[in-house]
Short mmCIF file of C-alpha atoms and ligand atoms in Angstrom, two decimals:
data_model
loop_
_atom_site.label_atom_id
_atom_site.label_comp_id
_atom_site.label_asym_id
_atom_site.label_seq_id
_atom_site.Cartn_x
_atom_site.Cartn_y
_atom_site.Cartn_z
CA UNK A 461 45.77 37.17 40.92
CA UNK A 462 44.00 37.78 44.18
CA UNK A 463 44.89 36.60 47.58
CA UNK A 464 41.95 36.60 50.14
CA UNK A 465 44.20 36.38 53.87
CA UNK A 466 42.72 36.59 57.23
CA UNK A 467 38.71 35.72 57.06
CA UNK A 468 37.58 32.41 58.56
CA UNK A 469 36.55 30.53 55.73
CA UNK A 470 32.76 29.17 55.72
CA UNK A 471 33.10 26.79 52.33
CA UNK A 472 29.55 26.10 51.54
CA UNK A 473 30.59 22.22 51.71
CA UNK A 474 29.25 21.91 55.53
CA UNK A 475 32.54 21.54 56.53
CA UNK A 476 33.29 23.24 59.58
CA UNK A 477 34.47 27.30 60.11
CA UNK A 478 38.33 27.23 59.37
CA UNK A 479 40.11 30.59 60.91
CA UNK A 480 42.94 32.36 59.25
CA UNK A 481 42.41 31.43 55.41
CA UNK A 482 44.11 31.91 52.12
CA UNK A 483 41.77 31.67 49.36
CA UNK A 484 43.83 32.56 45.89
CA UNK A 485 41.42 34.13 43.03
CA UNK A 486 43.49 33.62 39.83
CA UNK A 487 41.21 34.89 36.61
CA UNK A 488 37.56 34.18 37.48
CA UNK A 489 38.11 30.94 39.40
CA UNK A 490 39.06 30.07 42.79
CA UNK A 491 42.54 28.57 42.32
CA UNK A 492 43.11 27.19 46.08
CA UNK A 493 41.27 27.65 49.36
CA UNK A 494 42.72 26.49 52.79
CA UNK A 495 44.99 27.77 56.14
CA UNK A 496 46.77 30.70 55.32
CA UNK A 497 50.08 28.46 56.38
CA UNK A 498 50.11 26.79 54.16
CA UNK A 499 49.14 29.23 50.82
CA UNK A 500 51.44 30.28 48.54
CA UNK A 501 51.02 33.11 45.65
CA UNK A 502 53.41 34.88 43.77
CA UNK A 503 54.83 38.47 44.98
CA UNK A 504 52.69 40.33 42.31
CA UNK A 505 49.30 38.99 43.91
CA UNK A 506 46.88 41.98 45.14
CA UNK A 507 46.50 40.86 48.67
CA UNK A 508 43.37 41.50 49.69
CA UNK A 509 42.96 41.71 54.21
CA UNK A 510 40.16 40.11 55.51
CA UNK A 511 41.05 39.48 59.05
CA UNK A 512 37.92 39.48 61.27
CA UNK A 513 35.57 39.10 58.44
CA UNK A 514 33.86 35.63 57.59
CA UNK A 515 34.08 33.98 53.94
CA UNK A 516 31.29 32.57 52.47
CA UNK A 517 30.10 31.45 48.58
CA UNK A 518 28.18 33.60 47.02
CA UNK A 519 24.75 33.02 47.85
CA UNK A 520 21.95 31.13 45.60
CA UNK A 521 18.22 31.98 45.96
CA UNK A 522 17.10 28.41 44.38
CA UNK A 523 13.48 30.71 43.87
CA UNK A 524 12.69 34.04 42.70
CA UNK A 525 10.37 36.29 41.02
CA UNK A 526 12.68 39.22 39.80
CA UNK A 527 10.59 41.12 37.63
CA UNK A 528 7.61 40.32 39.98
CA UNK A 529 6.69 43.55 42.05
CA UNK A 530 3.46 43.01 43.25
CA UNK A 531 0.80 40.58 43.71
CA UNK A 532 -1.73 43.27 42.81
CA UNK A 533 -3.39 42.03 39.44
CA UNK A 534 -2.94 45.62 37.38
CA UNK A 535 0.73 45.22 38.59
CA UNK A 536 0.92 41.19 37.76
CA UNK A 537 -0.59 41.83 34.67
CA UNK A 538 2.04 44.93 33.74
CA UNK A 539 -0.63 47.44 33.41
CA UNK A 540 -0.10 49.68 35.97
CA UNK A 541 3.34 51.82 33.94
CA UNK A 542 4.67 51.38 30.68
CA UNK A 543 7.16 47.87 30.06
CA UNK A 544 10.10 49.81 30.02
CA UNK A 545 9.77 51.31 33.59
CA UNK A 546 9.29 47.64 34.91
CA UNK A 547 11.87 46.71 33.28
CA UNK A 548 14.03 49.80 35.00
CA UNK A 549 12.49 48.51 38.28
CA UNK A 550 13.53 45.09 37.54
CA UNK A 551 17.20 45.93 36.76
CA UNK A 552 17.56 48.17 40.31
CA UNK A 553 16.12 44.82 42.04
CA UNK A 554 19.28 42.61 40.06
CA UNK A 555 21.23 45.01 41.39
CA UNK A 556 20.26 45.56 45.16
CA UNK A 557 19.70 41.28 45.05
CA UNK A 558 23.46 41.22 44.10
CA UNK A 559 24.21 44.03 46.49
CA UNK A 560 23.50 41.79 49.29
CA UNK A 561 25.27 38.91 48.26
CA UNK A 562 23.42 36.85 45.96
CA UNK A 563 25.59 36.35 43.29
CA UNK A 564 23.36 33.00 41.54
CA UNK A 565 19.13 33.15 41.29
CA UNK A 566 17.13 31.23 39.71
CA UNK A 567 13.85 33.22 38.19
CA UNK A 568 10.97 31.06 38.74
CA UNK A 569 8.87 32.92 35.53
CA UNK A 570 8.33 36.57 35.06
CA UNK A 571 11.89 37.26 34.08
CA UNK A 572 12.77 37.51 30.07
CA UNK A 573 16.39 36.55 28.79
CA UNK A 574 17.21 39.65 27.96
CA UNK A 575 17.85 39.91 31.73
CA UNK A 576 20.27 37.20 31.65
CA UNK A 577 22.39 38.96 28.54
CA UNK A 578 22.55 42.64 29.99
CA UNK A 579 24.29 41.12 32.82
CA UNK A 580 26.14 39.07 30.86
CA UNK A 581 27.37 42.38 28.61
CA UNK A 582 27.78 44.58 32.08
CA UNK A 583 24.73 46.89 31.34
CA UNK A 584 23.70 45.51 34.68
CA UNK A 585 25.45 44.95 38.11
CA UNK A 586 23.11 41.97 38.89
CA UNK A 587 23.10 38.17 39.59
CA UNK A 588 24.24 34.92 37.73
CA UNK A 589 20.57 34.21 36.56
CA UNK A 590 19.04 30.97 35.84
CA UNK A 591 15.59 31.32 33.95
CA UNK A 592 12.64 29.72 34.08
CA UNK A 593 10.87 32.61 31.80
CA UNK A 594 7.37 31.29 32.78
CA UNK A 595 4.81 28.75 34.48
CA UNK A 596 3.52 25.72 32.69
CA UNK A 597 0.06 25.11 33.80
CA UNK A 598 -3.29 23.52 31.93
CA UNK A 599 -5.97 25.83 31.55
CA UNK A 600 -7.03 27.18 35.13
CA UNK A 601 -3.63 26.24 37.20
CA UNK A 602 -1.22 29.09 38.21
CA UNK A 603 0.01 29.40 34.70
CA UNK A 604 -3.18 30.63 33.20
CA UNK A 605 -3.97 34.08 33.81
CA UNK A 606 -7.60 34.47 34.68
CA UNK A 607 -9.32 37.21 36.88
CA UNK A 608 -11.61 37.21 40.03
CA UNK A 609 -14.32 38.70 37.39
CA UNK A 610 -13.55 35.93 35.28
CA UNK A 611 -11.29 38.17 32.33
CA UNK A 612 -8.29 36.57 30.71
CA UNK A 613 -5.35 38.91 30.51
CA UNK A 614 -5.61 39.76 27.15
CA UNK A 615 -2.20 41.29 26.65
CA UNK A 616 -0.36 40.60 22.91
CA UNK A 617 1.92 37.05 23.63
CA UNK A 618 5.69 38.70 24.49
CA UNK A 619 7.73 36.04 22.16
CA UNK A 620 10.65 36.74 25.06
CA UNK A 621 8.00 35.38 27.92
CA UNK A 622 5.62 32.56 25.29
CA UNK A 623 2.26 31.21 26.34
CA UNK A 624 2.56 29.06 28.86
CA UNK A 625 -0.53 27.27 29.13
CA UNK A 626 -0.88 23.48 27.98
CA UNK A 627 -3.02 20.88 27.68
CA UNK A 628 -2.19 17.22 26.55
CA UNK A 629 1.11 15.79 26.19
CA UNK A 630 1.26 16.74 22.45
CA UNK A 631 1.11 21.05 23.65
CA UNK A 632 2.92 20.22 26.64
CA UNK A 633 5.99 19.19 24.67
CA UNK A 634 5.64 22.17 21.98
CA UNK A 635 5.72 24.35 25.23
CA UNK A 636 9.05 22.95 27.02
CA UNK A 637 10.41 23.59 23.63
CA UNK A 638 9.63 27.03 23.22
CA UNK A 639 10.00 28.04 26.61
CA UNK A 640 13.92 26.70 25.78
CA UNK A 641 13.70 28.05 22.22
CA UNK A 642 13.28 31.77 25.04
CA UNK A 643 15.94 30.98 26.73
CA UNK A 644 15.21 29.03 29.57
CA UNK A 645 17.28 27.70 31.37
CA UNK A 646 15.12 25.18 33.77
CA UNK A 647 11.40 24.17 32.88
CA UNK A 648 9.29 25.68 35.55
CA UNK A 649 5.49 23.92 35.92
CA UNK A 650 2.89 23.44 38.78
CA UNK A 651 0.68 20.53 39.55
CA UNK A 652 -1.26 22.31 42.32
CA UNK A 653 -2.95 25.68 42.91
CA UNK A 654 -0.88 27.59 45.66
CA UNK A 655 -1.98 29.92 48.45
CA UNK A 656 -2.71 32.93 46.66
CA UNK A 657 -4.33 30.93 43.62
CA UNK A 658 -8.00 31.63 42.37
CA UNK A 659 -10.58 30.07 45.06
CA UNK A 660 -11.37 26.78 43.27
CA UNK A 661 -7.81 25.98 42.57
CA UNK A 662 -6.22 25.59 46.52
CA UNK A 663 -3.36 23.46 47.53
CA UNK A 664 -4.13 20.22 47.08
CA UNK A 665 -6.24 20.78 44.08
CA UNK A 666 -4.29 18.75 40.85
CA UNK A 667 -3.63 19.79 37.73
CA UNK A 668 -2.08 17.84 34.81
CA UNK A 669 -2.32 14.31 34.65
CA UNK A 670 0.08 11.18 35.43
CA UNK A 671 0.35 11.09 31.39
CA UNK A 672 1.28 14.73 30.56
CA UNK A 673 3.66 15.25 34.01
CA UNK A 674 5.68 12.31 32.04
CA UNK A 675 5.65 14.22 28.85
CA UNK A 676 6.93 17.26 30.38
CA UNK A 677 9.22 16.23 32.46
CA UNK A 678 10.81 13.84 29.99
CA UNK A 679 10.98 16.33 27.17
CA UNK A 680 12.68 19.16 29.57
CA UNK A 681 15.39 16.41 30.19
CA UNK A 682 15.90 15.37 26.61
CA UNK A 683 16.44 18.98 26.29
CA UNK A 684 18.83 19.12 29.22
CA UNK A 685 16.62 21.33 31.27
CA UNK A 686 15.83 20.36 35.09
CA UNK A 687 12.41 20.47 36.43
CA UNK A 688 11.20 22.74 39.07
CA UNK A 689 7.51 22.38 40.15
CA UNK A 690 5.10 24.51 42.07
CA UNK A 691 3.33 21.71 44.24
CA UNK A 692 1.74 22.22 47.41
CA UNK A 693 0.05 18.85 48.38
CA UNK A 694 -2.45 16.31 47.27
CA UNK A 695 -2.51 14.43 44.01
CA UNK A 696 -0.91 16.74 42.05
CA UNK A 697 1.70 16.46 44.59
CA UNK A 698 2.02 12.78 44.20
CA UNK A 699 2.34 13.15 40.32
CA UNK A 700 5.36 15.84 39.86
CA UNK A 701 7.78 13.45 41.93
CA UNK A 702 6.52 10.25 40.60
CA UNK A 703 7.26 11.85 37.13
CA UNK A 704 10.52 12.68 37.94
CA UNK A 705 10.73 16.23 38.81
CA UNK A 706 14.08 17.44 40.08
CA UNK A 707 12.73 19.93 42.63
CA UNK A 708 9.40 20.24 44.29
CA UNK A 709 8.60 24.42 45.04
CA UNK A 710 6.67 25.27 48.34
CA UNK A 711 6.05 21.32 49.16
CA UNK A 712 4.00 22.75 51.87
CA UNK A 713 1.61 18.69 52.70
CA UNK A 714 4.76 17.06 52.03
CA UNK A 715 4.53 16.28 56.21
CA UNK A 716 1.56 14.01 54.96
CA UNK A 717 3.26 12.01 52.45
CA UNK A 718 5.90 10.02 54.17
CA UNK A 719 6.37 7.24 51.31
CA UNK A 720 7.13 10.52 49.00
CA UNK A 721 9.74 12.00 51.25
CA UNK A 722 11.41 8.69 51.18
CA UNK A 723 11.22 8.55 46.76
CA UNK A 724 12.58 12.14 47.22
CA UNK A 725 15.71 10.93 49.08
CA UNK A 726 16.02 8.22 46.91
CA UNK A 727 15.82 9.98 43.98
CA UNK A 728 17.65 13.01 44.97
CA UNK A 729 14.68 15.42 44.26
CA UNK A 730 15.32 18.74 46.04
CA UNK A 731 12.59 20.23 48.48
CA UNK A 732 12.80 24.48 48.36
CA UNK A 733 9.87 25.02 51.04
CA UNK A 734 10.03 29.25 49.96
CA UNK A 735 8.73 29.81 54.01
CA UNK A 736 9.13 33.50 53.66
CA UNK A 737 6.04 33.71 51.28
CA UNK A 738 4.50 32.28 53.40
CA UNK A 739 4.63 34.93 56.44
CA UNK A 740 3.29 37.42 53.67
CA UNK A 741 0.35 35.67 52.26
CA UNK A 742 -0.97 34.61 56.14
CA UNK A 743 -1.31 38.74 56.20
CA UNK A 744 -3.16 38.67 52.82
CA UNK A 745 -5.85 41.18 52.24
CA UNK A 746 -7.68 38.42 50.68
CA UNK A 747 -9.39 36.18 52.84
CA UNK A 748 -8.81 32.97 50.35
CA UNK A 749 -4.99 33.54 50.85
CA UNK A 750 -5.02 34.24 54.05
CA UNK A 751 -6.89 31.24 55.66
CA UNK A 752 -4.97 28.43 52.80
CA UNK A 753 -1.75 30.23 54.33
CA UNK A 754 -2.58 30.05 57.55
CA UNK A 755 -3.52 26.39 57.46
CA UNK A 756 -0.69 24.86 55.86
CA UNK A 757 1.84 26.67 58.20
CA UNK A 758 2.37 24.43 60.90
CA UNK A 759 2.35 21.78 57.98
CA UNK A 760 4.91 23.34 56.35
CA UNK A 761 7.50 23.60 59.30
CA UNK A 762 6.46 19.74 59.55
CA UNK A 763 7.15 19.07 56.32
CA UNK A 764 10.75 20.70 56.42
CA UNK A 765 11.42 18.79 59.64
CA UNK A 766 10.31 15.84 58.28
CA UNK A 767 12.12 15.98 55.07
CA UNK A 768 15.02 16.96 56.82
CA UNK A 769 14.42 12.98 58.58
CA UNK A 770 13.65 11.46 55.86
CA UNK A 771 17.04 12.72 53.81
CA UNK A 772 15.55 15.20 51.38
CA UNK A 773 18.09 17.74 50.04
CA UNK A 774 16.55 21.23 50.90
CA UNK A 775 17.35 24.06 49.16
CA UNK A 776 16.65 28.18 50.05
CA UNK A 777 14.20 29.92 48.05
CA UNK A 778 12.51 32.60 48.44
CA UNK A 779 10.03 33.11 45.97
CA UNK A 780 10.51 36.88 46.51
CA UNK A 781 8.98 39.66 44.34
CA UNK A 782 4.92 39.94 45.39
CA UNK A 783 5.97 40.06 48.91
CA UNK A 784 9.52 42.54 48.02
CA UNK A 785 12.71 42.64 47.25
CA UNK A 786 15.67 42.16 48.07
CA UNK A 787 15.10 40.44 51.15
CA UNK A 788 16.25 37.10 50.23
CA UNK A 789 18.15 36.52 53.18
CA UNK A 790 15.01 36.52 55.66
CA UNK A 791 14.47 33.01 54.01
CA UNK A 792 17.67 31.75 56.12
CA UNK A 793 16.06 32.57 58.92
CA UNK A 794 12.91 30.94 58.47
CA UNK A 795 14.79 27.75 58.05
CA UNK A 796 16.76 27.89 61.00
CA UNK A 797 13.51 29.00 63.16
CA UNK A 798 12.00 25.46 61.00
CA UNK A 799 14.42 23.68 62.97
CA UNK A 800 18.01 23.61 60.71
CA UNK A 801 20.87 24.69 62.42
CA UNK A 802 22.34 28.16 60.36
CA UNK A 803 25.29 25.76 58.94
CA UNK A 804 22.44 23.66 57.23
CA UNK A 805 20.71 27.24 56.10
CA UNK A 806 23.42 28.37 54.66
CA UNK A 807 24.32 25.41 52.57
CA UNK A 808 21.11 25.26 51.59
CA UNK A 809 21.65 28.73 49.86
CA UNK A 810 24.99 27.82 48.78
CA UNK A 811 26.36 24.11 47.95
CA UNK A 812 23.07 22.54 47.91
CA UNK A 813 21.26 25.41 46.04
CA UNK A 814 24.10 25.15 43.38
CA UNK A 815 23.39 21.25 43.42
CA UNK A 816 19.64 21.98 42.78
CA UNK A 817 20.41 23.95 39.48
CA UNK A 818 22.96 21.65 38.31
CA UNK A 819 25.02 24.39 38.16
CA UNK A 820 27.63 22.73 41.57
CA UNK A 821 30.46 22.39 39.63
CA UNK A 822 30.69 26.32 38.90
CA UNK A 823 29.73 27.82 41.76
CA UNK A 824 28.01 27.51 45.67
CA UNK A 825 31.40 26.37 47.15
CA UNK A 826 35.00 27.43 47.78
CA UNK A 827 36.67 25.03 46.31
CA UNK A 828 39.54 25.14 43.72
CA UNK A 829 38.29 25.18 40.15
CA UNK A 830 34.73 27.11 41.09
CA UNK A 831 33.83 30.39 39.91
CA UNK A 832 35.40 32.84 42.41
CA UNK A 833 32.12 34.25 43.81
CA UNK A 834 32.46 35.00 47.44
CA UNK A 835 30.83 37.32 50.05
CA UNK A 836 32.58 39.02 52.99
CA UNK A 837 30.78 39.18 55.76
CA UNK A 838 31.18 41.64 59.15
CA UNK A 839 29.82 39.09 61.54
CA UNK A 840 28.91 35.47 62.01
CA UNK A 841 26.42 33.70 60.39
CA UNK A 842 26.79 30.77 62.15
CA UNK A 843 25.81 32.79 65.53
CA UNK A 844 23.09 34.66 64.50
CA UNK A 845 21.94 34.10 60.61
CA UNK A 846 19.63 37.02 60.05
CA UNK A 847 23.06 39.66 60.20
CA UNK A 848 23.13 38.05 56.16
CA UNK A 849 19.76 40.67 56.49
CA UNK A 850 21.69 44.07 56.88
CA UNK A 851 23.56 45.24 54.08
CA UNK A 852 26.70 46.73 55.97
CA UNK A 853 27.65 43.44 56.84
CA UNK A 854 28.05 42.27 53.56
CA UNK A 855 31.21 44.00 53.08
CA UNK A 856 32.79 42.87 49.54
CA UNK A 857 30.65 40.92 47.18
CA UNK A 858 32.87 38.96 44.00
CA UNK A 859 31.09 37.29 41.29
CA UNK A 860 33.85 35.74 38.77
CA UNK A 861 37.09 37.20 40.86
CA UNK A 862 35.68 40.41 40.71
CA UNK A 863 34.75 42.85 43.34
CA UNK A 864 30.70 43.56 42.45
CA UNK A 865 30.25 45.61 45.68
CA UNK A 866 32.66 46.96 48.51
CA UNK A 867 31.16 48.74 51.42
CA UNK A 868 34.74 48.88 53.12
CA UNK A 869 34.23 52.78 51.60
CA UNK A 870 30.87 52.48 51.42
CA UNK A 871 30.28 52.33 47.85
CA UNK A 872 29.14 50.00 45.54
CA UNK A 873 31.82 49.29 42.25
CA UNK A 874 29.54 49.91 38.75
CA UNK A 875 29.11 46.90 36.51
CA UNK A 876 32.37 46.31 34.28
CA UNK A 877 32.54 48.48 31.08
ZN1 ZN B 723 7.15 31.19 42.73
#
């Protein structure tokens, strides 16, 4: 048993800063967290001092790209260095993500499940991972791997990562089931082309009809899989929530669409804006990217804002991994400068993001019965939210009651084993 004294406690609930906590770590979970007055634990507890430091959950990136590097196509396309050496890249990223306090991520495609079981088994320091393995798309969305010269990638189909691309509701099925037959965790699709898309396939360009968003979405329920969907604006837009996804990715037009924002609410559909991609792809080298990110940006702060009004759950992602790693924490601070205050950024990478994975019952607050995942921080948040940026201040990192990092001696505690 662990005893956490001293650190004013920032829950992930909303609820405001409370000074001088006890939080009592018994096993993995978080057996009680309130004033240190009035905590009790037995005289055997390690007591662990935390005075002057804040408390916070572990944090959730709701949208990543792990085993994404670069958006370079040899890189994209893994032909740049031999799988293995990726996949040695990929593990450091799990474990400088974790390093800085993310202790929960959701891979939004690229990342295999053999990810998810080597930090499972301790052969990696990294993350709680949820996986979405890869991106459902017809022929010519996101999904589909086509060239500027035209060239498919060619590669041999990796059975950990399956073909993603579907057309008709009949495929579209047989794809949500072997993307979970992989391993995923979440169904991850898109019903728009995105900023740095082929030109042809922008924005607000659809793809998938009304008829196969219903297919997919209802089979990745039956299955017990949420949806999250790349969708930028226009019809395709319009489709994903109408179908019933559970979170719309990017969401950029959303500003445009007030009778959606209001089904959102309603519905409880989660909006994770990824800003921080964003500020990269506006300083594309290619000019396509470049002007399709420019344009949507004062769209996209509009569209948080306005979502925000409307009553739309928002939750941090980052979609990190083109634009590098591990900077997830820069995406706080595009949400505050979109208007939230740093309490609402910070849920939205901790109780809310948990919400938005189905996933709130185990972790994203500190609350008795959770997962005992917790960062210490040097500093407050609440002040200034980009000190979550700069790795000294995040002090001790537990994931499951234990300590994953501890830069009180400036070290970093291997994985388990
Ligand atoms: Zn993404």
């Amino acid at each position: 048993m662990q005893v956490l004294l001293g650190a004013t406690l920032i829950d992930g609930t909303g609820a405001p800063p409370r000074p001088d906590s006890a939080v009592i770590i018994d096993g993995d979970r978080i057996a009680a967290a309130g004033p240190r007055s009035s905590a009790s634990w037995p005289a055997a507890a390690e007591v662990v001092d935390l005075d002057g430091l804040k408390l916070i959950p572990g944090l959730i990136d709701t949208h990543d790209h792990l085993a994404s590097h670069s958006y370079a196509l040899a890189r994209r396309w893994g032909l740049e260095e031999p799988a293995s050496t990726t996949h040695l890249r990929t593990g450091r990223v799990l474990e400088q993500t974790l390093a800085m306090g993310y202790t929960t991520v959701r891979d939004a495609g690229g990342l295999d499940a053999g990810f998810r079981l080597a930090v499972e088994e301790g052969l990696l320091n990294g993350p709680r991972l949820s996986l979405g393995l890869k991106i459902i798309s017809p022929t010519g969305g996101i999904g589909d791997s086509i060239s500027p010269s035209g060239h498919s990638c060619w590669l041999p189909a990796d059975p950990a990562l399956p073909d993603s691309v579907a057309n008709g509701v009949g495929r579209i099925r047989e794809v949500v089931r072997l993307m979970v037959r992989a391993g995923a965790d979440a169904i991850k699709c898109a019903t728009t082309g995105g900023a740095s898309s082929r030109p042809g396939h922008g924005p607000k360009d659809p793809a998938f009809t009304r008829e196969e968003m219903r297919a997919l979405v209802e089979e990745s329920h039956e299955l017990g899989r949420k949806v999250m969907c790349h969708a930028l604006g226009g019809p395709g837009l319009r489709r994903a929530i109408e179908a019933g996804v559970d979170s719309i990715e990017h969401g950029c037009y959303l500003a445009e669409e007030p009778e959606l924002l209001a089904m959102m609410a309603e519905r409880g559909t989660f909006f994770t804006p990824t800003l921080l991609v964003y500020v990269y792809h506006r300083e594309s080298a290619s000019p396509h990217v470049r002007g399709r990110a420019r344009d949507l940006y004062v769209r996209h702060l509009e569209s948080v804002q306005k979502a925000r009004e409307a009553g739309v759950k928002i939750a941090a992602g980052t979609d990190a991994g083109g634009h590098g790693h591990p900077v997830n924490a820069r995406e706080l601070e595009c949400l505050v400068e979109a208007g939230m205050s740093p309490m609402d950024a910070l849920r939205a990478a901790t109780g809310l993001a948990a919400e938005c994975l189905g996933w709130e019952r185990e972790v994203g607050t500190i609350e008795r019965g959770r997962l005992a995942d917790l960062v210490a921080v040097d500093g407050d948040p609440l002040r200034d939210i980009r000190i979550l940026q700069e790795a000294e201040r995040i002090r001790l990192v537990w994931k499951g009651g234990v300590v994953r990092v501890d830069r009180r001696v400036a070290r970093e505690v291997a994985a388990e084993h």
